[in-house]
CSV table of C-alpha atoms in Angstrom, one decimal:
chain,number,residue,atom,x,y,z
A,1,MET,CA,-36.7,17.9,-35.9
A,2,HIS,CA,-38.3,14.5,-36.0
A,3,THR,CA,-35.2,13.0,-37.5
A,4,LEU,CA,-33.0,14.5,-34.7
A,5,LYS,CA,-35.4,13.0,-32.1
A,6,TYR,CA,-35.2,9.6,-33.8
A,7,VAL,CA,-31.4,9.7,-33.9
A,8,CYS,CA,-31.2,10.7,-30.2
A,9,TRP,CA,-33.6,7.9,-29.2
A,10,SER,CA,-31.6,5.5,-31.3
A,11,VAL,CA,-28.4,6.5,-29.6
A,12,LEU,CA,-30.0,6.2,-26.2
A,13,LEU,CA,-31.4,2.7,-27.0
A,14,TRP,CA,-28.0,1.6,-28.4
A,15,VAL,CA,-26.2,2.8,-25.3
A,16,GLY,CA,-28.7,1.2,-23.0
A,17,SER,CA,-28.5,-2.1,-24.9
A,18,ALA,CA,-24.7,-2.0,-24.9
A,19,THR,CA,-24.6,-1.3,-21.2
A,20,MET,CA,-27.0,-4.2,-20.5
A,21,ALA,CA,-25.0,-6.5,-22.8
A,22,THR,CA,-21.8,-5.5,-21.1
A,23,SER,CA,-23.3,-6.2,-17.7
A,24,GLN,CA,-24.6,-9.6,-18.8
A,25,THR,CA,-21.3,-10.4,-20.3
A,26,ALA,CA,-19.5,-9.5,-17.1
A,27,ASP,CA,-21.9,-11.6,-15.1
A,28,ALA,CA,-21.4,-14.6,-17.4
A,29,THR,CA,-17.7,-14.1,-17.3
A,30,GLU,CA,-17.7,-14.1,-13.5
A,31,LYS,CA,-19.8,-17.2,-13.4
A,32,GLU,CA,-17.3,-19.0,-15.7
A,33,ILE,CA,-14.4,-17.9,-13.6
A,34,GLU,CA,-16.1,-19.2,-10.4
A,35,ARG,CA,-16.9,-22.5,-12.2
A,36,TYR,CA,-13.2,-22.8,-13.2
A,37,ARG,CA,-12.1,-22.1,-9.6
A,38,ALA,CA,-14.5,-24.7,-8.3
A,39,MET,CA,-13.1,-27.3,-10.7
A,40,ILE,CA,-9.6,-26.8,-9.4
A,41,SER,CA,-10.3,-26.1,-5.7
A,42,ASP,CA,-9.9,-29.7,-4.7
A,43,PRO,CA,-6.7,-30.1,-2.6
A,44,MET,CA,-5.5,-32.9,-4.9
A,45,ALA,CA,-5.7,-30.3,-7.8
A,46,ASN,CA,-4.1,-27.4,-5.9
A,47,PRO,CA,-0.3,-27.3,-6.2
A,48,ALA,CA,-0.1,-25.1,-3.1
A,49,PHE,CA,-0.5,-28.1,-0.9
A,50,LEU,CA,3.0,-29.1,-2.0
A,51,ASN,CA,4.0,-25.8,-0.4
A,52,VAL,CA,2.1,-26.9,2.8
A,53,ASP,CA,4.0,-30.1,2.9
A,54,ARG,CA,7.4,-28.4,2.4
A,55,GLY,CA,6.5,-25.8,5.0
A,56,GLU,CA,5.7,-28.5,7.6
A,57,ALA,CA,9.1,-30.1,7.0
A,58,LEU,CA,10.8,-26.7,7.4
A,59,TRP,CA,8.8,-26.1,10.7
A,60,VAL,CA,10.3,-29.1,12.4
A,61,LEU,CA,13.8,-28.8,10.8
A,62,ALA,CA,16.6,-27.8,13.2
A,63,ARG,CA,18.6,-24.9,11.7
A,64,GLY,CA,20.7,-22.0,12.6
A,65,SER,CA,23.6,-21.6,15.1
A,66,LYS,CA,21.3,-22.8,17.9
A,67,ASN,CA,20.3,-25.9,15.9
A,68,VAL,CA,16.6,-25.8,16.9
A,69,SER,CA,13.4,-26.0,14.9
A,70,LEU,CA,10.6,-23.4,14.6
A,71,GLN,CA,8.6,-25.6,17.0
A,72,THR,CA,10.1,-23.3,19.7
A,73,CYS,CA,8.6,-20.2,17.9
A,74,ASP,CA,5.6,-18.5,19.5
A,75,LEU,CA,3.2,-17.3,16.8
A,76,GLY,CA,0.9,-15.9,19.5
A,77,GLU,CA,-0.7,-19.2,20.7
A,78,GLY,CA,2.3,-20.5,22.5
A,79,PRO,CA,5.6,-22.0,21.4
A,80,GLY,CA,5.2,-24.4,18.5
A,81,LYS,CA,1.4,-24.0,18.3
A,82,VAL,CA,0.2,-23.2,14.8
A,83,GLU,CA,-3.5,-24.0,14.9
A,84,GLY,CA,-5.5,-20.8,14.9
A,85,ALA,CA,-2.4,-18.5,15.0
A,86,TYR,CA,-2.8,-17.1,11.5
A,87,ALA,CA,-6.4,-16.1,12.2
A,88,LYS,CA,-5.2,-13.6,14.8
A,89,LEU,CA,-2.3,-12.0,12.9
A,90,PRO,CA,-1.0,-9.4,12.6
A,91,HIS,CA,-0.8,-8.5,16.3
A,92,TYR,CA,1.5,-7.1,19.0
A,93,PHE,CA,4.3,-9.4,20.3
A,94,LYS,CA,5.8,-8.3,23.6
A,95,ASP,CA,9.2,-10.0,23.0
A,96,ALA,CA,9.7,-8.0,19.8
A,97,ASP,CA,7.8,-5.0,21.2
A,98,LYS,CA,6.1,-4.4,17.8
A,99,VAL,CA,3.2,-5.5,15.7
A,100,LEU,CA,4.2,-8.3,13.4
A,101,ASP,CA,2.5,-10.2,10.5
A,102,LEU,CA,3.2,-13.9,9.9
A,103,GLU,CA,6.2,-13.4,7.6
A,104,GLN,CA,7.7,-10.8,9.9
A,105,ARG,CA,7.2,-13.1,12.9
A,106,LEU,CA,8.7,-16.1,11.1
A,107,LEU,CA,11.8,-14.0,10.2
A,108,TRP,CA,12.1,-12.9,13.8
A,109,CYS,CA,12.0,-16.4,15.1
A,110,MET,CA,14.5,-17.6,12.5
A,111,GLU,CA,16.9,-14.9,13.6
A,112,LYS,CA,16.3,-14.7,17.3
A,113,VAL,CA,15.2,-18.3,18.2
A,114,GLN,CA,17.1,-20.4,15.6
A,115,GLY,CA,20.1,-18.1,15.2
A,116,LEU,CA,19.7,-18.4,11.4
A,117,ASP,CA,21.3,-16.0,8.9
A,118,ILE,CA,18.1,-14.8,7.2
A,119,LYS,CA,19.8,-13.0,4.2
A,120,ASP,CA,19.3,-16.0,1.9
A,121,VAL,CA,15.7,-16.5,3.2
A,122,ILE,CA,14.9,-12.9,2.3
A,123,LYS,CA,16.6,-13.2,-1.1
A,124,ARG,CA,14.3,-16.2,-1.9
A,125,ARG,CA,11.2,-14.5,-0.4
A,126,PHE,CA,9.3,-15.0,-3.7
A,127,SER,CA,9.5,-18.2,-5.6
A,128,GLY,CA,10.1,-18.4,-9.4
A,129,PRO,CA,11.7,-20.7,-12.0
A,130,GLY,CA,14.4,-22.7,-10.1
A,131,VAL,CA,13.8,-20.7,-6.9
A,132,VAL,CA,12.0,-22.3,-3.9
A,133,SER,CA,10.9,-19.9,-1.2
A,134,ASP,CA,11.1,-21.0,2.4
A,135,MET,CA,8.8,-18.2,3.4
A,136,GLU,CA,6.0,-19.1,1.0
A,137,ASP,CA,6.2,-22.7,2.1
A,138,LEU,CA,6.1,-21.8,5.8
A,139,VAL,CA,3.3,-19.4,5.3
A,140,ALA,CA,1.3,-22.0,3.4
A,141,TYR,CA,1.8,-24.5,6.3
A,142,VAL,CA,1.0,-22.1,9.1
A,143,ALA,CA,-2.0,-20.4,7.4
A,144,GLN,CA,-3.5,-23.8,6.4
A,145,LYS,CA,-3.6,-24.7,10.1
A,146,SER,CA,-6.2,-21.9,10.5
A,147,SER,CA,-8.3,-22.9,7.4
A,148,GLY,CA,-11.9,-23.2,8.4
A,149,GLU,CA,-11.5,-20.7,11.3
A,150,LYS,CA,-12.5,-17.0,11.3
A,151,PHE,CA,-10.4,-13.9,11.5
A,152,SER,CA,-10.2,-12.4,14.9
A,153,VAL,CA,-7.7,-9.5,14.9
A,154,SER,CA,-7.1,-7.5,18.0
A,155,LEU,CA,-6.7,-3.7,18.3
A,156,SER,CA,-6.4,-3.8,22.1
A,157,HIS,CA,-2.8,-2.7,22.4
A,158,PRO,CA,-1.8,0.9,21.6
A,159,LYS,CA,0.7,-0.3,19.0
A,160,GLU,CA,-1.9,-2.3,17.3
A,161,GLN,CA,-4.2,0.8,17.2
A,162,GLU,CA,-1.3,2.8,15.8
A,163,ALA,CA,-0.5,0.3,13.2
A,164,TYR,CA,-4.1,0.1,12.1
A,165,ALA,CA,-4.2,3.9,11.7
A,166,VAL,CA,-0.9,3.8,9.6
A,167,GLY,CA,-2.4,1.1,7.5
A,168,GLU,CA,-5.6,3.0,6.8
A,169,ALA,CA,-3.5,6.1,5.9
A,170,MET,CA,-1.4,4.0,3.5
A,171,PHE,CA,-4.5,2.5,1.9
A,172,PHE,CA,-5.9,6.0,0.9
A,173,ARG,CA,-2.5,7.7,0.2
A,174,ARG,CA,-2.1,8.6,-3.5
A,175,SER,CA,1.4,8.8,-4.8
A,176,ALA,CA,3.9,8.2,-7.6
A,177,VAL,CA,3.6,9.0,-11.3
A,178,MET,CA,0.1,7.6,-11.7
A,179,ASP,CA,-1.3,9.3,-8.5
A,180,PHE,CA,-2.8,6.0,-7.5
A,181,SER,CA,-3.6,4.5,-4.1
A,182,CYS,CA,-5.0,1.2,-2.9
A,183,ALA,CA,-8.3,3.0,-2.7
A,184,THR,CA,-8.2,3.9,-6.4
A,185,CYS,CA,-9.1,0.3,-7.2
A,186,HIS,CA,-10.5,-1.0,-4.0
A,187,SER,CA,-12.9,1.5,-2.4
A,188,GLU,CA,-16.0,1.2,-4.5
A,189,ASP,CA,-18.5,-1.7,-5.1
A,190,GLY,CA,-18.8,-3.4,-8.5
A,191,LYS,CA,-15.5,-2.2,-10.0
A,192,ARG,CA,-13.6,-4.4,-12.5
A,193,ILE,CA,-10.4,-4.4,-14.5
A,194,ARG,CA,-10.5,-6.6,-17.5
A,195,LEU,CA,-11.7,-10.0,-16.3
A,196,GLN,CA,-10.9,-9.3,-12.7
A,197,GLY,CA,-13.4,-8.1,-10.1
A,198,LEU,CA,-12.0,-5.4,-7.7
A,199,PRO,CA,-13.3,-6.0,-4.2
A,200,ASN,CA,-14.1,-3.0,-2.0
A,201,LEU,CA,-11.6,-3.4,0.8
A,202,SER,CA,-12.2,0.0,2.4
A,203,LYS,CA,-14.9,-1.2,4.7
A,204,SER,CA,-15.9,-4.3,6.7
A,205,GLY,CA,-18.0,-6.9,5.0
A,206,ASN,CA,-18.1,-9.8,2.6
A,207,ALA,CA,-15.7,-8.4,0.0
A,208,ALA,CA,-12.9,-7.9,2.5
A,209,GLN,CA,-13.7,-11.2,4.2
A,210,ASP,CA,-13.7,-13.2,1.0
A,211,THR,CA,-10.5,-11.5,-0.2
A,212,MET,CA,-8.4,-11.7,2.9
A,213,GLY,CA,-9.7,-15.2,3.7
A,214,SER,CA,-8.3,-16.6,0.4
A,215,TRP,CA,-4.7,-15.6,1.0
A,216,PRO,CA,-2.2,-17.3,0.7
A,217,THR,CA,-3.1,-18.6,-2.7
A,218,TYR,CA,-1.8,-20.5,-5.7
A,219,ARG,CA,-1.6,-18.2,-8.8
A,220,VAL,CA,-2.3,-20.2,-11.9
A,221,SER,CA,-1.0,-17.3,-14.1
A,222,GLN,CA,2.3,-17.4,-12.3
A,223,SER,CA,2.5,-21.1,-11.5
A,224,GLN,CA,3.5,-20.2,-8.0
A,225,MET,CA,2.0,-19.9,-4.5
A,226,ARG,CA,1.9,-16.3,-3.3
A,227,THR,CA,1.5,-14.7,0.1
A,228,MET,CA,-0.1,-11.4,1.1
A,229,GLN,CA,3.3,-9.8,1.2
A,230,HIS,CA,3.7,-10.6,-2.5
A,231,ARG,CA,0.2,-9.4,-3.3
A,232,LEU,CA,0.9,-6.0,-1.8
A,233,TRP,CA,4.4,-5.8,-3.4
A,234,ASP,CA,2.8,-6.5,-6.8
A,235,CYS,CA,0.1,-3.9,-6.2
A,236,TYR,CA,2.7,-1.2,-5.5
A,237,ARG,CA,4.6,-2.3,-8.6
A,238,GLN,CA,1.4,-1.9,-10.7
A,239,MET,CA,0.8,1.5,-9.2
A,240,ARG,CA,4.4,2.4,-10.4
A,241,MET,CA,5.4,3.1,-6.8
A,242,PRO,CA,8.8,2.2,-5.3
A,243,ALA,CA,8.9,-1.4,-4.3
A,244,PRO,CA,8.2,-1.7,-0.6
A,245,ASP,CA,10.8,-3.5,1.6
A,246,TYR,CA,9.9,-7.1,2.3
A,247,ALA,CA,8.4,-7.7,5.7
A,248,SER,CA,8.4,-4.0,6.5
A,249,ASP,CA,6.4,-2.4,9.2
A,250,GLY,CA,4.5,-0.4,6.6
A,251,LEU,CA,3.2,-3.6,4.9
A,252,THR,CA,2.3,-5.1,8.2
A,253,ALA,CA,0.3,-2.0,9.1
A,254,LEU,CA,-1.5,-2.2,5.7
A,255,THR,CA,-2.1,-5.9,6.3
A,256,LEU,CA,-3.6,-5.2,9.7
A,257,TYR,CA,-6.0,-2.6,8.3
A,258,LEU,CA,-7.2,-5.0,5.6
A,259,THR,CA,-7.4,-8.0,7.9
A,260,LYS,CA,-9.3,-6.0,10.6
A,261,ASN,CA,-11.8,-5.1,7.8
A,262,ALA,CA,-12.1,-8.9,7.3
A,263,ASP,CA,-12.8,-9.7,10.9
A,264,GLY,CA,-15.2,-12.6,11.3
A,265,GLY,CA,-14.6,-13.8,7.8
A,266,ASN,CA,-13.8,-17.5,7.1
A,267,ILE,CA,-10.3,-18.5,6.2
A,268,LEU,CA,-10.1,-21.1,3.4
A,269,VAL,CA,-6.4,-21.5,2.4
A,270,PRO,CA,-4.4,-22.1,0.4
A,271,SER,CA,-6.9,-21.1,-2.2
A,272,ILE,CA,-6.3,-21.0,-6.0
A,273,LYS,CA,-6.7,-18.0,-8.3
A,274,ARG,CA,-6.1,-17.1,-11.9
């Protein structure tokens, strides 16, 4: 009997020590990751600022059948005004009669304002070896003009309220072969997968603010700058769900839900991540 008690206590002590060691290792790992990010956070060390420069050139470039630039595009602050626009997106646009995120709005302006055939732009929506993405460059430029500001997303229009409700439903909807949802990974505090912390995005607060305020970002592991559209597309891929259509209303609704949960959070972009 004494031997059994000794074994049980030994097992409990071992489990407790292992749990403490794992926690300490996780904390140390997170500190090292943060130190690494700080080392490469300087704009001169962040390749995404090349995207910003290319995006600025695209913004003023006359294109399409109407031979005009995107300086005539209204992102919500008035034609051609980019400062602060990203901080209020997605939101309802009367001329389109729908809620649009930044990428949807840029495509709308390319097609309606510039008269540009957007098939090639959509084909190159995500950059890769030998492929430069106009959309990633433009998003980097526009978003960077809101860097240092705070998210302030509106739900005043009925279509904004509807989109938010759709986005919330999408966040919690489980589906596909793995029966996953966004909430599977992002609805609890303190979760982690391998070296990556999993922020709780199901509620307002620092986790949602820090996460949404750091997109778009340069992904070191992919050697490319990525937008929120790519992040969501990749999440669906990892959940083994059908790939969502680029710049779809569903992704905009999900982005609105996530961004509203980040309301009041600081925007610091383009950031840099692993």
